[in-house]
């Protein structure tokens, strides 16, 4: 379980996060929606410990991640898997080596065992053996995302973070990725935290939805509750309205 | 790119680099790999710009190098010479500081004497002649003292 | 008006000093990581291949032409004083003391340094560095340290190759084309070059190598967002490396001579 308590952060004198309170329940997928620039990615970077907040706490099973350093931070990170926005695959490594990377770095598994696990994860995201020897720049955007998902899951993480998992993908591929997220979640029962502005497609994987607006969480609940939320900002975002006055 | 290609390239590169470095250091820089040769010291009144690394010659043949230059407590210049092992000097050898050409490098010239005894390694050359100062010579000449 | 000018100059100097300190801390961290496990020999090998082996051809070419030009220029200058016999020593000393270390560092900066900045910059903006960190792998240790150690190994070796090839280039022009005696050329070299020259050259190349690779990695590692950020960082890396190498050269020359 992840608890975010009163998290605040400003960048270059501009307040990005302004006292976030959010609970991400264990074994469920929580989706954070909001306009681009609302601070979703910054929030995710804080959860990863890549950025330090001005105030507030992020508790991962009661341990405050914002104050952890060195080895303790690494221990917490080891329980995470991350799917980055563009995939963040290593250009100089093949697909196989990319997916195997966390295992080779952090475990003493034999090469045979590593190969087995990599193949299992690749098949889980519907990729065959023919992609193993390809380099990331030979893959389409959707394939990169799937390889990155396989890499995020290779260490059987308890918590998986998704940063805009379908940004820049066409609708069929969007559905494929969300389907894969739902399926891997069913098989591995991880705690998921998804950041996306892709509504309503993202509702199909969400157990809970939180709406981030101007650095605060203004709505939280099950997808159905959010869709019928009375807050004007939530409704205008869901309908995709352009509101010049609000900006 | 295959593993073997990387290893081959690195191997060739490192070998070539080390070969060049060794050539520069040992052949040109006269780095003493096994510390061959032996040392002698000589005190001069004036070495007038002799540099470490300058040549030591006997009968016009290079037989060693100047290794170190210090000032003694009695305000003389102490020059440490490293000589090739096969060179033997009699104990009445004279060391003098000369110049190649008029503006050339300074070097140490050794003129052997006729004594039967040789200087042992680590020993000292007793008879020395200081550098000839051209300016001094010139001014003496101009003022008619020569 | 004058106040504002002074203030903006002051800010520029402070920014520059801040960046210098920041880059030094970055360098120290990267060197510290070299002594902490896991030791990444495989990565080191890849970087030696990239920085050393792949710079080989361009170093051979520049060295040969530099030596040939030195031979030509030196010959016509020395002939005026009737000392063509000093050609070998003039070529060798210029190369070993100055041109070898400086030109090698500039070539490495242009070929390998710029590529390093672009590569790390792309890793930064495509979040590959964040990905490493999220997998509990230290990105400085994985990406920067092998390049730095490889630079410390490769640049002195490349410099030695440059010196030797340059001396041969001077030989080709001086002896084959202009008729200086072959023995005169080489005995001139071995009479004038002393250990201090060679050691000074090695120290210079170590310092230059460290400078070029540190600047290139630093500029890439702290690339601002966007593709324009990468191109600007690459340009800045090459320019800063060149300026720093020449400034260091002055300092080290006055120290050694």
XYZ file of C-alpha atoms in Angstrom:
650
model
C 0.000 0.000 0.000
C 1.230 3.479 -0.852
C 0.089 6.489 1.155
C 0.852 9.971 -0.103
C 0.443 12.564 2.648
C 0.422 16.309 2.067
C 2.971 16.135 -0.765
C 4.022 19.518 -2.103
C 6.647 20.531 -4.605
C 7.458 23.586 -6.661
C 9.710 23.823 -9.705
C 11.356 27.091 -10.751
C 9.148 29.013 -8.345
C 5.963 27.477 -9.725
C 3.814 25.333 -7.465
C 3.334 21.969 -9.190
C 2.019 19.825 -6.343
C 0.090 21.606 -3.642
C -0.627 19.183 -0.808
C -1.503 15.841 -2.366
C -3.307 13.257 -0.230
C -3.800 9.886 -1.886
C -3.971 6.241 -0.856
C -3.123 3.544 -3.380
C -4.652 0.302 -2.054
C -2.697 -2.944 -2.247
C -3.430 -5.220 -5.166
C -5.619 -2.672 -6.928
C -5.007 -0.387 -9.865
C -5.330 3.312 -9.141
C -5.418 5.678 -12.080
C -4.489 9.349 -11.774
C -6.079 11.457 -14.478
C -5.669 15.128 -15.211
C -4.718 17.577 -17.911
C -1.186 17.541 -19.217
C 0.867 19.861 -17.101
C -1.263 19.162 -14.037
C 1.738 17.539 -12.334
C 0.995 13.845 -12.929
C 4.500 12.907 -14.080
C 6.062 14.965 -11.290
C 3.930 13.051 -8.800
C 5.124 9.763 -10.275
C 8.779 10.855 -10.099
C 8.267 11.543 -6.411
C 6.850 8.072 -5.861
C 9.975 6.678 -7.538
C 12.236 8.773 -5.334
C 13.704 10.520 -8.398
C 12.545 13.890 -7.057
C 12.462 15.193 -3.505
C 9.368 17.039 -2.257
C 9.324 20.380 -0.451
C 7.149 18.819 2.218
C 5.014 15.761 2.806
C 5.560 12.031 2.916
C 5.194 9.001 0.688
C 4.781 5.860 2.765
C 5.376 2.497 1.132
C 4.068 -0.017 3.679
C 4.775 2.530 6.386
C 8.351 3.402 5.279
C 8.822 7.021 4.239
C 10.387 6.978 0.787
C 11.071 10.717 0.649
C 13.581 10.426 3.486
C 15.158 7.142 2.427
C 18.604 7.294 0.867
C 21.259 4.954 -0.452
C 20.676 1.317 0.346
C 17.251 1.801 1.978
C 15.955 3.648 -1.068
C 17.319 0.872 -3.283
C 15.514 -1.744 -1.207
C 12.235 0.083 -1.721
C 12.903 0.576 -5.426
C 13.544 -3.119 -5.869
C 9.870 -3.725 -5.134
C 8.911 -1.393 -7.990
C 8.517 -2.005 -11.667
C 8.156 1.035 -13.899
C 6.769 1.486 -17.397
C 8.144 4.811 -18.597
C 6.391 7.076 -21.058
C 8.512 6.276 -24.115
C 9.433 2.842 -22.823
C 12.941 4.006 -21.830
C 14.464 0.875 -23.340
C 18.272 0.944 -23.532
C 19.243 1.750 -27.122
C 22.467 -0.222 -27.022
C 20.868 -3.480 -25.850
C 18.673 -5.951 -27.727
C 15.097 -6.635 -26.664
C 16.233 -9.791 -24.882
C 19.043 -8.000 -23.044
C 16.717 -5.141 -22.122
C 14.206 -7.455 -20.496
C 16.969 -9.523 -18.877
C 18.776 -6.401 -17.607
C 17.202 -6.198 -14.110
C 17.796 -9.911 -13.538
C 21.434 -9.747 -14.648
C 22.034 -6.671 -12.496
C 20.226 -7.662 -9.364
C 20.152 -11.453 -9.177
C 22.606 -14.346 -9.495
C 20.325 -16.413 -11.698
C 21.895 -18.722 -14.257
C 21.686 -17.594 -17.882
C 19.333 -20.507 -18.631
C 16.885 -19.459 -15.934
C 17.077 -15.835 -17.094
C 16.268 -16.908 -20.662
C 13.244 -18.839 -19.456
C 11.877 -15.926 -17.473
C 12.483 -13.423 -20.272
C 10.643 -15.654 -22.746
C 7.751 -16.083 -20.333
C 7.398 -12.320 -19.863
C 7.660 -11.632 -23.590
C 4.951 -14.199 -24.296
C 2.854 -12.577 -21.583
C 2.873 -9.338 -23.596
C 2.266 -11.321 -26.819
C 5.742 -11.018 -28.306
C 7.438 -13.946 -29.981
C 11.059 -15.083 -30.189
C 11.613 -13.212 -33.452
C 11.880 -9.845 -31.634
C 14.486 -10.997 -29.103
C 17.504 -9.999 -31.155
C 16.076 -6.688 -32.396
C 17.196 -3.310 -31.100
C 14.671 -0.783 -29.720
C 14.921 1.542 -32.734
C 13.704 -1.304 -34.976
C 10.441 -1.556 -33.021
C 7.152 0.315 -33.395
C 5.890 2.478 -30.524
C 3.436 -0.172 -29.371
C 6.061 -2.919 -29.436
C 8.430 -0.774 -27.402
C 5.728 -0.308 -24.786
C 5.122 -4.057 -24.649
C 8.827 -4.820 -24.271
C 9.030 -2.162 -21.566
C 6.059 -3.754 -19.804
C 7.813 -7.123 -19.925
C 10.899 -5.502 -18.420
C 8.852 -3.767 -15.716
C 7.348 -7.111 -14.689
C 10.470 -9.304 -14.929
C 11.379 -9.028 -11.244
C 7.809 -9.807 -10.140
C 7.378 -6.410 -8.508
C 4.729 -5.782 -5.855
C 4.119 -2.301 -7.202
C 4.041 -1.282 -10.863
C 4.000 2.344 -11.974
C 2.772 3.335 -15.423
C 3.643 6.780 -16.821
C 1.259 7.570 -19.695
C 1.253 3.942 -20.910
C -0.629 4.707 -24.123
C 0.628 8.182 -25.038
C 1.173 8.421 -28.790
C -0.472 5.088 -29.651
C -3.376 4.506 -32.031
C -6.747 3.347 -30.592
C -6.310 -0.382 -31.329
C -2.855 -0.385 -29.755
C -4.231 1.632 -26.814
C -6.772 -1.086 -26.193
C -4.136 -3.786 -26.560
C -1.899 -2.153 -23.938
C -4.756 -1.664 -21.492
C -5.810 -5.234 -22.100
C -2.272 -6.403 -21.353
C -2.156 -4.317 -18.182
C -5.461 -5.811 -17.031
C -4.306 -9.335 -17.887
C -0.880 -9.104 -16.247
C -2.546 -7.599 -13.206
C -4.912 -10.523 -13.036
C -2.006 -12.980 -13.271
C 0.399 -11.199 -10.912
C -1.887 -9.218 -8.584
C 0.443 -6.223 -8.315
C -0.443 -2.826 -6.903
C -0.746 -0.530 -9.883
C -0.441 3.237 -10.160
C -1.263 4.553 -13.623
C -0.859 8.137 -14.770
C -2.839 8.894 -17.913
C -4.992 11.493 -19.571
C -6.466 8.956 -21.931
C -10.140 8.841 -20.948
C -12.365 6.983 -21.093
C -10.131 4.071 -22.259
C -8.164 4.112 -19.024
C -11.316 3.403 -16.991
C -11.283 -0.189 -18.243
C -8.268 -1.051 -16.059
C -9.033 1.204 -13.084
C -10.264 0.060 -9.718
C -9.949 3.601 -8.402
C -9.588 6.907 -10.177
C -8.128 10.116 -8.767
C -8.362 13.422 -10.589
C -5.388 15.780 -10.273
C -6.147 19.418 -10.911
C -3.893 22.391 -10.197
C -1.646 20.394 -7.899
C -4.430 18.869 -5.814
C -6.546 15.730 -5.869
C -10.051 17.076 -6.407
C -11.915 13.802 -6.830
C -11.338 10.170 -5.856
C -13.458 7.066 -6.234
C -14.469 4.118 -8.367
C -14.619 4.826 -12.134
C -18.422 5.017 -12.085
C -18.364 7.553 -9.240
C -15.899 9.759 -11.076
C -17.923 9.651 -14.266
C -20.928 10.978 -12.341
C -18.938 13.391 -10.181
C -20.616 16.747 -9.718
C -17.416 18.837 -9.648
C -17.332 21.192 -12.626
C -13.617 20.710 -13.317
C -13.999 16.906 -13.375
C -16.948 17.044 -15.707
C -15.299 19.512 -18.050
C -12.174 17.304 -18.208
C -14.246 14.155 -18.855
C -16.129 15.862 -21.646
C -12.915 17.207 -23.083
C -14.096 20.793 -22.890
C -11.837 23.683 -23.621
C -12.113 26.132 -20.787
C -10.057 29.216 -21.462
C -11.327 31.041 -18.381
C -10.186 28.292 -15.989
C -6.603 28.516 -17.250
C 28.546 -5.632 -33.015
C 29.858 -8.952 -31.833
C 31.754 -9.580 -28.662
C 34.818 -10.936 -30.478
C 35.112 -7.789 -32.626
C 35.088 -5.543 -29.575
C 37.736 -7.628 -27.880
C 39.933 -7.769 -30.972
C 39.725 -4.006 -31.502
C 40.527 -3.252 -27.880
C 43.424 -5.703 -27.924
C 44.992 -4.251 -31.063
C 44.501 -0.686 -29.844
C 45.961 -1.255 -26.383
C 48.961 -3.157 -27.752
C 49.733 -0.483 -30.354
C 49.355 2.271 -27.753
C 51.605 0.569 -25.227
C 54.216 -0.155 -27.900
C 54.321 3.554 -28.834
C 54.449 4.615 -25.198
C 57.324 2.230 -24.467
C 59.195 3.444 -27.560
C 58.846 7.056 -26.426
C 59.714 6.413 -22.803
C 62.554 3.915 -23.138
C 64.110 4.679 -26.493
C 63.650 8.452 -26.684
C 63.177 9.434 -23.041
C 66.015 7.090 -21.937
C 63.909 5.860 -19.077
C 66.128 3.559 -17.043
C 64.188 0.308 -17.069
C 66.663 -1.728 -15.048
C 68.652 1.189 -13.654
C 71.689 0.393 -15.826
C 74.828 2.445 -15.445
C 76.306 4.067 -12.342
C 76.405 7.502 -10.744
C 79.248 9.956 -10.193
C 79.139 13.442 -8.739
C 81.142 16.511 -9.656
C 81.134 19.980 -8.061
C 81.496 23.066 -10.258
C 81.895 26.754 -9.447
C 79.490 27.628 -12.186
C 77.426 25.467 -14.513
C 75.827 28.397 -16.309
C 72.545 26.899 -17.461
C 73.404 23.194 -17.723
C 70.122 21.243 -17.622
C 69.227 17.828 -16.272
C 69.179 15.401 -19.158
C 72.128 17.109 -20.845
C 74.680 14.855 -22.506
C 77.939 13.690 -20.954
C 80.614 13.181 -23.602
C 84.057 11.693 -23.727
C 86.154 12.204 -26.864
C 82.983 13.486 -28.522
C 81.033 10.283 -27.771
C 77.976 10.376 -25.549
C 78.646 8.189 -22.512
C 75.921 9.327 -20.081
C 73.494 11.982 -18.979
C 73.139 14.616 -16.269
C 70.711 13.148 -13.767
C 70.379 15.811 -11.077
C 71.680 19.283 -10.242
C 71.855 20.690 -6.694
C 73.563 23.476 -4.792
C 76.053 22.334 -2.126
C 76.279 23.993 1.307
C 79.475 25.690 0.099
C 77.571 27.373 -2.766
C 78.886 25.160 -5.508
C 76.851 23.371 -8.136
C 76.749 19.607 -7.537
C 76.016 17.689 -10.728
C 75.059 14.014 -10.572
C 76.066 12.111 -13.720
C 74.750 8.739 -14.777
C 77.334 6.950 -16.913
C 77.044 3.870 -19.072
C 78.304 0.790 -17.192
C 81.169 0.036 -19.586
C 82.741 3.481 -19.103
C 85.658 3.531 -16.627
C 87.205 6.833 -15.577
C 90.664 7.374 -14.104
C 90.701 9.330 -10.849
C 92.392 12.321 -12.457
C 89.669 12.792 -15.058
C 88.707 16.434 -15.639
C 85.012 17.344 -16.043
C 84.299 20.586 -17.852
C 81.148 22.299 -19.060
C 81.132 23.174 -22.745
C 78.718 24.520 -25.283
C 77.858 22.978 -28.638
C 78.455 25.783 -31.116
C 78.058 29.360 -29.939
C 74.420 29.253 -28.840
C 73.983 25.503 -28.576
C 73.197 23.219 -25.634
C 75.515 22.925 -22.672
C 77.057 19.518 -22.061
C 79.582 17.939 -19.727
C 82.899 17.010 -21.295
C 85.068 14.373 -19.622
C 88.817 14.436 -20.323
C 90.488 11.265 -18.963
C 93.867 11.558 -17.289
C 96.681 9.040 -17.120
C 96.241 7.631 -13.623
C 96.027 3.867 -13.148
C 93.291 4.123 -10.511
C 89.660 4.414 -11.562
C 86.832 6.218 -9.813
C 84.488 3.742 -8.126
C 80.715 4.027 -8.779
C 79.152 6.616 -6.469
C 82.479 8.442 -6.291
C 83.419 11.967 -7.164
C 85.296 13.676 -9.978
C 87.751 15.999 -8.247
C 89.029 18.136 -11.089
C 86.425 20.353 -12.727
C 86.431 23.378 -14.984
C 83.515 25.810 -14.815
C 81.520 26.880 -17.819
C 83.063 29.485 -20.032
C 80.928 32.595 -19.906
C 80.999 34.146 -23.334
C 79.849 37.508 -22.078
C 82.666 37.628 -19.535
C 85.190 36.587 -22.143
C 83.864 39.154 -24.554
C 83.979 41.975 -22.014
C 87.540 41.032 -21.001
C 88.528 41.102 -24.632
C 86.853 44.438 -25.262
C 88.465 45.999 -22.223
C 91.823 44.742 -23.297
C 92.558 42.430 -20.412
C 93.321 39.435 -22.591
C 23.057 50.988 -16.606
C 26.621 50.317 -15.473
C 25.229 48.651 -12.375
C 23.129 46.301 -14.441
C 26.034 45.452 -16.723
C 28.249 44.670 -13.747
C 25.526 42.617 -12.148
C 24.954 40.520 -15.264
C 28.689 39.963 -15.600
C 28.857 38.970 -11.975
C 26.014 36.524 -12.467
C 27.726 34.990 -15.508
C 30.934 34.468 -13.528
C 29.032 32.976 -10.591
C 27.086 30.648 -12.905
C 30.298 29.556 -14.529
C 32.009 28.902 -11.204
C 28.939 27.038 -10.004
C 28.993 24.802 -13.076
C 32.719 24.185 -12.604
C 32.182 23.111 -9.004
C 29.200 21.003 -9.969
C 31.174 19.265 -12.715
C 34.052 18.614 -10.297
C 31.691 16.966 -7.806
C 30.273 14.926 -10.686
C 33.798 13.803 -11.614
C 34.635 12.846 -8.026
C 31.425 10.845 -7.709
C 32.154 9.013 -10.966
C 35.701 8.205 -9.799
C 34.420 7.035 -6.408
C 32.004 4.697 -8.158
C 34.950 3.096 -9.962
C 36.067 1.601 -6.644
C 32.639 0.305 -5.599
C 31.289 -3.056 -6.760
C 29.964 -4.280 -9.091
C 33.005 -3.821 -11.333
C 31.847 -3.485 -14.900
C 34.742 -4.816 -16.990
C 32.464 -5.584 -19.906
C 31.257 -1.973 -20.008
C 34.853 -0.742 -19.696
C 35.845 -2.880 -22.678
C 33.000 -1.452 -24.767
C 34.053 2.082 -23.906
C 37.745 1.464 -24.674
C 36.559 0.102 -28.009
C 34.505 3.225 -28.615
C 36.891 5.903 -27.337
C 40.204 4.259 -28.247
C 39.908 1.858 -31.151
C 37.362 3.870 -33.088
C 39.444 7.057 -32.729
C 42.471 5.224 -34.109
C 42.044 6.094 -37.780
C 41.453 9.806 -37.272
C 44.405 9.989 -34.896
C 46.656 8.265 -37.456
C 45.576 10.719 -40.153
C 45.912 13.904 -38.113
C 49.208 12.719 -36.633
C 50.727 11.902 -40.026
C 49.762 15.271 -41.497
C 50.802 17.201 -38.392
C 54.222 15.545 -38.487
C 54.574 16.229 -42.209
C 53.688 19.910 -41.803
C 56.114 20.211 -38.908
C 58.800 18.621 -41.054
C 58.160 21.056 -43.887
C 57.876 24.193 -41.763
C 60.755 23.205 -39.511
C 63.013 22.469 -42.437
C 62.556 25.873 -44.130
C 62.893 27.745 -40.843
C 65.957 25.826 -39.686
C 67.647 26.082 -43.085
C 67.889 29.858 -42.640
C 70.187 29.225 -39.675
C 71.964 26.341 -41.315
C 70.713 23.883 -38.700
C 68.684 21.378 -40.724
C 70.259 18.735 -38.530
C 68.004 19.897 -35.680
C 64.880 18.979 -37.684
C 64.299 15.675 -35.878
C 64.542 17.248 -32.471
C 62.276 20.166 -33.470
C 59.582 17.813 -34.784
C 59.828 15.380 -31.874
C 59.838 17.998 -29.134
C 56.894 19.924 -30.630
C 54.920 16.700 -30.865
C 55.788 15.159 -27.511
C 55.464 18.324 -25.453
C 52.560 20.135 -27.075
C 50.914 19.027 -30.261
C 50.528 15.346 -29.451
C 48.579 15.767 -26.200
C 46.598 18.824 -27.342
C 45.578 17.667 -30.806
C 44.766 14.159 -29.569
C 42.513 15.616 -26.866
C 40.792 17.882 -29.392
C 40.258 15.015 -31.841
C 38.918 12.734 -29.102
C 36.598 15.525 -28.000
C 35.328 16.034 -31.532
C 34.854 12.376 -32.358
C 34.124 10.550 -29.097
C 33.245 13.418 -26.741
C 30.431 14.821 -28.860
C 28.986 11.323 -29.358
C 29.160 10.698 -25.616
C 27.264 13.902 -24.860
C 24.580 13.120 -27.442
C 24.240 9.516 -26.261
C 23.914 10.379 -22.574
C 21.682 13.342 -23.437
C 19.291 11.048 -25.285
C 19.371 8.626 -22.368
C 18.394 11.549 -20.156
C 15.481 12.850 -22.221
C 14.145 9.383 -23.064
C 14.230 8.584 -19.322
C 16.742 5.752 -19.688
C 18.778 7.216 -16.821
C 15.634 7.357 -14.674
C 14.922 3.773 -15.692
C 18.360 2.689 -14.471
C 17.795 4.445 -11.183
C 14.343 2.917 -10.801
C 15.969 -0.522 -11.215
C 18.307 0.359 -8.345
C 21.285 0.608 -10.741
C 23.407 3.710 -10.198
C 23.345 5.546 -13.552
C 26.661 7.300 -12.868
C 28.336 3.985 -12.203
C 26.756 2.234 -15.167
C 27.059 4.997 -17.766
C 29.688 7.550 -16.716
C 32.381 5.689 -14.776
C 33.344 3.226 -17.564
C 33.689 6.128 -20.009
C 35.890 8.041 -17.592
C 38.187 5.108 -16.856
C 38.328 4.271 -20.574
C 39.266 7.903 -21.270
C 42.085 7.723 -18.728
C 43.415 4.604 -20.459
C 42.789 5.591 -24.080
C 43.867 9.224 -24.319
C 47.494 8.645 -23.173
C 47.772 5.660 -25.527
C 46.296 7.633 -28.423
C 48.714 10.460 -27.606
C 51.666 8.060 -27.719
C 50.464 6.758 -31.086
C 50.049 10.354 -32.283
C 53.621 11.226 -31.230
C 55.209 8.225 -32.915
C 53.188 8.550 -36.133
C 53.883 12.296 -36.220
C 57.626 11.692 -35.857
C 57.406 9.234 -38.769
C 55.452 11.830 -40.784
C 58.217 14.368 -40.180
C 60.708 11.693 -41.229
C 58.923 11.097 -44.520
C 59.016 14.773 -45.439
C 62.399 15.655 -43.951
C 64.369 12.597 -45.046
C 62.640 11.338 -48.182
C 61.555 14.628 -49.730
C 63.979 17.233 -48.403
C 67.118 15.182 -48.024
C 67.978 15.432 -44.340
C 70.081 12.435 -43.355
C 68.131 9.566 -41.839
C 70.635 9.070 -39.035
C 70.808 12.816 -38.407
C 67.024 12.943 -37.993
C 66.821 10.181 -35.404
C 69.998 10.996 -33.496
C 68.733 14.581 -33.240
C 65.602 13.213 -31.618
C 67.314 10.927 -29.161
C 69.820 13.587 -28.158
C 67.227 16.229 -27.344
C 64.292 14.312 -25.901
C 64.591 13.636 -22.174
C 62.411 11.707 -19.772
C 60.825 14.932 -18.486
C 59.415 15.658 -21.950
C 57.837 12.228 -22.229
C 56.516 12.270 -18.653
C 55.142 15.781 -19.137
C 53.344 14.617 -22.266
C 51.826 11.655 -20.433
C 50.659 13.811 -17.522
C 49.145 16.286 -19.954
C 47.303 13.582 -21.854
C 45.919 12.125 -18.612
C 44.628 15.526 -17.510
C 43.218 16.305 -20.963
C 41.542 12.922 -21.237
C 39.903 13.345 -17.847
C 38.803 16.878 -18.788
C 37.313 15.982 -22.172
C 35.415 12.921 -20.960
C 34.178 14.623 -17.784
C 32.885 17.644 -19.674
C 31.218 15.461 -22.311
C 29.522 13.224 -19.742
C 28.524 16.161 -17.544
C 26.924 18.088 -20.395
C 25.027 14.992 -21.493
C 23.972 13.979 -18.005
C 22.432 17.378 -17.279
C 20.931 17.938 -20.713
C 17.888 20.195 -20.685
C 14.681 18.636 -22.042
C 13.985 18.412 -25.737
C 15.938 17.513 -28.864
C 17.257 21.061 -29.014
C 18.661 20.519 -25.528
C 20.762 17.610 -26.814
C 22.153 19.524 -29.767
C 22.999 22.498 -27.572
C 24.615 20.284 -24.952
C 26.749 18.613 -27.653
C 27.991 21.922 -29.010
C 28.707 23.221 -25.523
C 30.580 20.046 -24.640
C 32.943 20.321 -27.609
C 33.537 24.054 -27.139
C 34.069 23.806 -23.373
C 36.398 20.810 -23.791
C 38.531 22.683 -26.318
C 38.793 25.813 -24.178
C 39.557 23.838 -21.020
C 42.177 21.692 -22.760
C 44.029 24.768 -24.044
C 43.801 26.500 -20.663
C 45.091 23.368 -18.899
C 47.863 23.158 -21.472
C 49.127 26.587 -20.517
C 48.998 25.779 -16.805
C 50.745 22.414 -17.199
C 53.376 23.771 -19.597
C 54.333 26.516 -17.167
C 54.450 23.855 -14.468
C 56.709 21.434 -16.354
C 59.068 23.675 -18.286
